[in-house]
Coordinates of C-alpha atoms and ligand atoms in Angstrom, one line a residue:
M1 CA 8.6 48.7 18.6
K2 CA 7.9 46.8 21.8
K3 CA 4.3 47.5 21.6
F4 CA 4.2 46.4 18.0
L5 CA 5.9 43.1 18.9
A6 CA 3.4 42.5 21.7
M7 CA 0.6 43.1 19.3
M8 CA 1.9 40.7 16.8
M9 CA 2.4 38.0 19.5
A10 CA -1.2 38.5 20.6
L11 CA -2.3 38.2 17.0
A12 CA -0.3 35.0 16.6
M13 CA -1.9 33.6 19.7
V14 CA -5.3 34.3 18.4
L15 CA -4.4 32.6 15.1
A16 CA -3.0 29.6 17.0
L17 CA -6.2 29.3 19.1
A18 CA -8.3 29.6 16.0
A19 CA -6.2 26.8 14.5
C20 CA -7.0 24.5 17.4
G21 CA -10.7 25.0 16.8
N22 CA -10.9 23.5 13.3
N23 CA -10.0 20.3 11.7
G24 CA -7.0 21.3 9.7
G25 CA -4.9 24.2 10.7
E26 CA -4.4 27.7 10.0
A27 CA -1.5 28.6 7.8
S28 CA 0.0 32.0 7.1
V29 CA 0.9 32.4 3.5
S30 CA 3.3 35.2 3.2
G31 CA 3.0 37.3 0.1
S32 CA 5.8 39.7 0.5
G33 CA 7.6 38.9 3.7
D34 CA 5.9 42.0 5.1
V35 CA 3.7 41.2 8.1
S36 CA 0.8 43.3 6.8
G37 CA 0.9 41.2 3.6
E38 CA 0.1 38.0 5.5
I39 CA -3.2 36.3 4.7
A40 CA -4.6 33.7 7.1
V41 CA -5.8 30.7 5.1
T42 CA -8.0 28.1 6.7
Y43 CA -8.2 24.5 5.4
T44 CA -9.2 21.1 6.5
T45 CA -7.1 18.0 6.3
A46 CA -8.0 14.3 6.1
N47 CA -6.8 13.7 9.7
E48 CA -6.8 16.5 12.2
G49 CA -3.4 18.2 12.6
K50 CA -1.9 15.9 10.0
L51 CA -0.8 16.0 6.4
T52 CA -1.8 12.5 5.1
M53 CA 0.2 11.3 2.2
A54 CA -1.0 8.4 0.1
T55 CA 1.8 6.4 -1.6
N56 CA 2.9 3.0 -2.8
A57 CA 6.1 2.4 -0.9
A58 CA 7.7 0.0 -3.4
F59 CA 9.3 2.5 -5.6
P60 CA 12.9 3.3 -4.6
P61 CA 14.3 5.9 -4.2
Y62 CA 11.1 7.9 -4.1
E63 CA 9.4 5.7 -1.5
Y64 CA 10.4 2.4 0.1
V65 CA 10.4 0.7 3.4
E66 CA 13.6 0.7 5.4
G67 CA 13.8 -0.5 9.0
G68 CA 10.0 -0.6 9.1
K69 CA 9.7 3.0 8.1
I70 CA 8.7 4.6 4.8
V71 CA 11.5 6.7 3.5
G72 CA 12.6 8.2 0.3
I73 CA 12.4 11.4 -1.8
D74 CA 8.6 11.8 -1.6
A75 CA 8.5 11.0 2.1
E76 CA 11.1 13.7 2.8
I77 CA 9.4 16.3 0.5
A78 CA 6.1 15.6 2.2
G79 CA 7.8 15.9 5.6
A80 CA 9.2 19.3 4.6
I81 CA 5.8 20.5 3.4
A82 CA 4.1 19.3 6.6
E83 CA 6.7 21.1 8.7
K84 CA 6.0 24.4 6.8
L85 CA 2.3 24.0 7.5
G86 CA 2.7 23.0 11.1
L87 CA 1.2 19.6 10.5
E88 CA 2.4 16.2 11.4
L89 CA 3.1 13.9 8.4
Q90 CA 1.3 10.6 8.2
I91 CA 2.1 8.2 5.3
D92 CA -0.5 5.7 4.2
D93 CA 0.9 2.8 2.0
M94 CA -1.4 1.3 -0.6
E95 CA -1.6 -0.1 -4.1
F96 CA -0.5 2.5 -6.6
D97 CA -3.8 2.4 -8.4
S98 CA -5.7 3.2 -5.1
I99 CA -3.8 6.5 -4.5
I100 CA -6.0 8.7 -6.8
E101 CA -9.2 7.3 -5.2
A102 CA -7.8 8.0 -1.7
V103 CA -7.1 11.6 -2.6
K104 CA -10.4 12.1 -4.4
G105 CA -12.4 10.7 -1.5
G106 CA -10.6 12.9 1.0
K107 CA -9.0 10.0 2.8
A108 CA -5.6 11.4 2.0
D109 CA -4.5 15.0 1.5
I110 CA -1.8 14.4 -1.2
G111 CA -0.7 11.5 -3.4
L112 CA 3.1 11.6 -3.6
A113 CA 4.3 8.5 -5.4
G114 CA 6.6 9.4 -8.2
M115 CA 3.3 10.0 -9.9
T116 CA 3.4 11.2 -13.5
V117 CA 1.2 14.1 -14.6
T118 CA -1.1 12.9 -17.3
D119 CA -4.2 14.4 -18.9
E120 CA -6.4 11.5 -17.8
R121 CA -5.3 11.9 -14.2
K122 CA -5.8 15.7 -14.4
E123 CA -9.5 15.0 -14.9
A124 CA -9.6 13.3 -11.5
V125 CA -7.2 15.3 -9.4
D126 CA -5.3 18.6 -9.4
F127 CA -1.5 18.3 -9.6
T128 CA 0.9 20.4 -7.6
A129 CA 4.0 22.0 -9.2
S130 CA 6.2 19.4 -10.7
Y131 CA 9.2 18.5 -8.5
A132 CA 11.1 15.9 -10.6
T133 CA 11.5 14.4 -14.0
G134 CA 10.9 10.7 -14.6
V135 CA 11.9 8.6 -17.6
Q136 CA 10.2 5.4 -18.6
V137 CA 12.9 2.9 -19.5
V138 CA 13.0 -0.7 -20.6
I139 CA 14.7 -3.5 -18.5
V140 CA 15.8 -6.7 -20.3
T141 CA 18.0 -9.6 -19.5
E142 CA 21.6 -9.2 -20.4
D143 CA 21.3 -11.7 -23.3
S144 CA 18.0 -10.3 -24.6
A145 CA 17.2 -10.0 -28.3
I146 CA 15.6 -6.7 -27.5
T147 CA 18.4 -4.1 -27.9
S148 CA 16.4 -0.8 -28.3
V149 CA 13.0 0.6 -27.6
D150 CA 12.3 0.5 -31.4
D151 CA 12.4 -3.3 -31.3
L152 CA 9.2 -3.2 -29.3
F153 CA 7.4 -1.4 -32.2
A154 CA 9.0 -3.4 -35.1
E155 CA 6.6 -5.2 -37.5
G156 CA 5.8 -8.7 -36.3
A157 CA 7.1 -8.0 -32.8
N158 CA 5.4 -10.2 -30.2
T159 CA 6.7 -9.1 -26.8
T160 CA 5.4 -9.8 -23.3
I161 CA 5.9 -6.8 -21.2
G162 CA 5.8 -6.6 -17.4
V163 CA 4.6 -3.4 -15.8
Q164 CA 3.3 -2.2 -12.4
R165 CA -0.5 -2.0 -12.7
N166 CA -2.0 1.4 -13.8
T167 CA 1.4 3.1 -14.0
T168 CA 2.2 5.1 -17.1
G169 CA 4.4 2.2 -18.1
D170 CA 1.2 0.1 -18.2
L171 CA -0.8 2.8 -20.0
Y172 CA 1.7 3.5 -22.7
T173 CA 2.6 -0.1 -23.5
T174 CA -1.1 -1.1 -23.5
W175 CA -1.8 1.6 -26.1
D176 CA 1.4 1.3 -28.1
I177 CA 2.0 -2.4 -28.1
Q178 CA -0.9 -4.5 -26.9
D179 CA -3.6 -2.5 -28.7
E180 CA -1.4 -2.5 -31.8
G181 CA -1.1 -6.3 -31.8
L182 CA 2.6 -6.2 -31.1
G183 CA 2.5 -8.3 -27.9
K184 CA 0.8 -8.3 -24.5
V185 CA 1.1 -6.5 -21.2
D186 CA 1.4 -8.5 -17.9
R187 CA 0.4 -6.3 -14.9
Y188 CA 1.9 -6.7 -11.4
S189 CA 1.0 -5.1 -8.2
K190 CA 4.6 -4.0 -7.6
G191 CA 7.4 -3.1 -10.0
A192 CA 9.7 -5.5 -8.2
D193 CA 7.3 -8.3 -9.0
A194 CA 7.4 -7.4 -12.7
V195 CA 11.2 -7.4 -12.6
Q196 CA 11.2 -10.8 -10.8
A197 CA 9.0 -12.1 -13.7
L198 CA 11.6 -10.9 -16.1
K199 CA 14.3 -12.7 -14.2
T200 CA 12.4 -16.0 -14.3
G201 CA 11.5 -15.6 -18.0
K202 CA 7.8 -15.0 -17.6
V203 CA 8.1 -11.6 -19.5
D204 CA 10.5 -10.4 -22.1
C205 CA 11.1 -6.9 -20.7
V206 CA 9.8 -4.5 -18.0
V207 CA 8.8 -0.9 -18.7
I208 CA 9.2 1.2 -15.6
D209 CA 10.6 4.5 -14.3
N210 CA 14.4 4.9 -14.5
E211 CA 15.2 5.4 -10.8
P212 CA 13.4 2.3 -9.5
A213 CA 14.7 0.5 -12.6
K214 CA 18.3 1.2 -11.5
A215 CA 17.6 0.0 -8.0
F216 CA 16.0 -3.2 -9.2
V217 CA 18.7 -3.9 -11.7
N218 CA 21.4 -3.3 -9.1
A219 CA 19.8 -5.8 -6.8
I220 CA 19.3 -8.6 -9.4
E221 CA 22.1 -10.2 -11.4
G222 CA 21.8 -10.5 -15.2
L223 CA 19.6 -7.6 -16.0
K224 CA 20.2 -4.3 -17.8
I225 CA 18.5 -1.1 -18.8
L226 CA 18.3 -0.2 -22.5
D227 CA 20.0 3.1 -23.4
T228 CA 17.0 4.4 -25.4
E229 CA 14.3 6.0 -23.4
Y230 CA 10.6 5.1 -23.8
A231 CA 9.1 8.4 -22.5
V232 CA 10.1 11.4 -20.4
E233 CA 7.6 12.8 -17.9
D234 CA 7.0 15.1 -14.9
Y235 CA 6.3 13.9 -11.3
A236 CA 3.9 16.0 -9.2
G237 CA 1.7 15.6 -6.1
A238 CA -2.0 14.7 -6.7
M239 CA -4.6 16.5 -4.7
S240 CA -8.4 16.8 -4.4
K241 CA -10.1 19.2 -6.7
D242 CA -12.5 20.0 -3.8
N243 CA -10.1 21.3 -1.2
T244 CA -8.7 24.5 -2.9
A245 CA -7.5 26.1 0.4
L246 CA -5.3 23.0 1.2
Y247 CA -4.2 22.8 -2.4
E248 CA -3.0 26.4 -2.3
A249 CA -1.2 26.0 1.0
V250 CA 0.5 22.8 0.0
N251 CA 1.5 24.0 -3.4
A252 CA 2.8 27.3 -2.0
A253 CA 4.9 25.4 0.5
L254 CA 6.2 23.0 -2.2
E255 CA 7.1 25.9 -4.5
E256 CA 9.0 27.6 -1.7
L257 CA 10.9 24.3 -1.1
I258 CA 11.7 24.1 -4.8
A259 CA 12.8 27.7 -5.0
D260 CA 15.1 27.6 -1.9
G261 CA 16.8 24.4 -3.1
T262 CA 15.4 22.1 -0.4
V263 CA 13.8 19.7 -3.0
K264 CA 17.0 19.6 -5.0
A265 CA 19.0 18.7 -1.9
I266 CA 16.6 15.9 -1.0
V267 CA 16.7 14.5 -4.6
D268 CA 20.5 14.7 -4.6
K269 CA 20.8 12.9 -1.4
Y270 CA 18.9 9.9 -2.9
I271 CA 20.2 10.2 -6.5
P272 CA 23.9 11.0 -6.4
A273 CA 25.0 12.7 -9.6
E274 CA 26.6 10.2 -12.0
Ligands
LIG301 N1 5.6 7.4 -12.8 C1 4.7 6.3 -12.9 C2 3.3 6.7 -12.9 O1 2.9 7.7 -12.5 C3 4.9 5.2 -11.9 C4 4.8 5.6 -10.5 C5 4.7 4.4 -9.5 N2 4.9 4.9 -8.2 C6 4.9 4.1 -7.1 N3 5.1 4.7 -5.9 N4 4.8 2.8 -7.2 O2 2.4 6.0 -13.4

């Protein structure tokens, strides 16, 4: 038994040394919990020894800045993935519509940004397992003539809709409303800016994900979220199609975190049950 342990420790040291020699790290992905089932997987990361996450930290409670730090559900999930892989987490904040490019170009390892899985995005990146559900909702002023999502599609409707640029709220309303001649879409760099435009009467409503919608409506007087949902969608991490080994390692780590309840505990911490 002692001999076996010593042998395993020697093996671990060899693996650790090997890990130092390359740009990413060496991860052990356990198939069965049995040592003999372990496969060493080598991958490279954007920054040596780090898991680099690209995000747009203006999307509470998934990612936002608090005390000069980026916090939130996605930041914590990424932290847990990084820990499993023995990497240090680095978060790069950018415009939402730069995230996919950063991942594709290998500048970031994973885009985690409350990002919805869509067929178009799937052409550019590979998505990890989905870790949350998002709902596109409509924010209006308390005295708004718009009382349900259907009002946006009514014949003769002429609504100005505020969205965050290149989000699914932007894509859907562009197709469903602007392209159908039922109004126009005003695109903002941040969701909060779109909500501010609603408050000042520049747009008639905002289409955005339900959790940031709640946070924005709570922070500004005189706004409400319509009861009817615009669309229900899945959030997942976006990764490069060209780094399969890293994809496998990150996705395996995420799946373990989903299976053992870690992801749920993180989500519940930020989104208390109603
Ligand atoms: N779920 C929407 C989408 O994928 C919005 C995500 C916006 N995320 C952010 N961090 N700003 O298009």
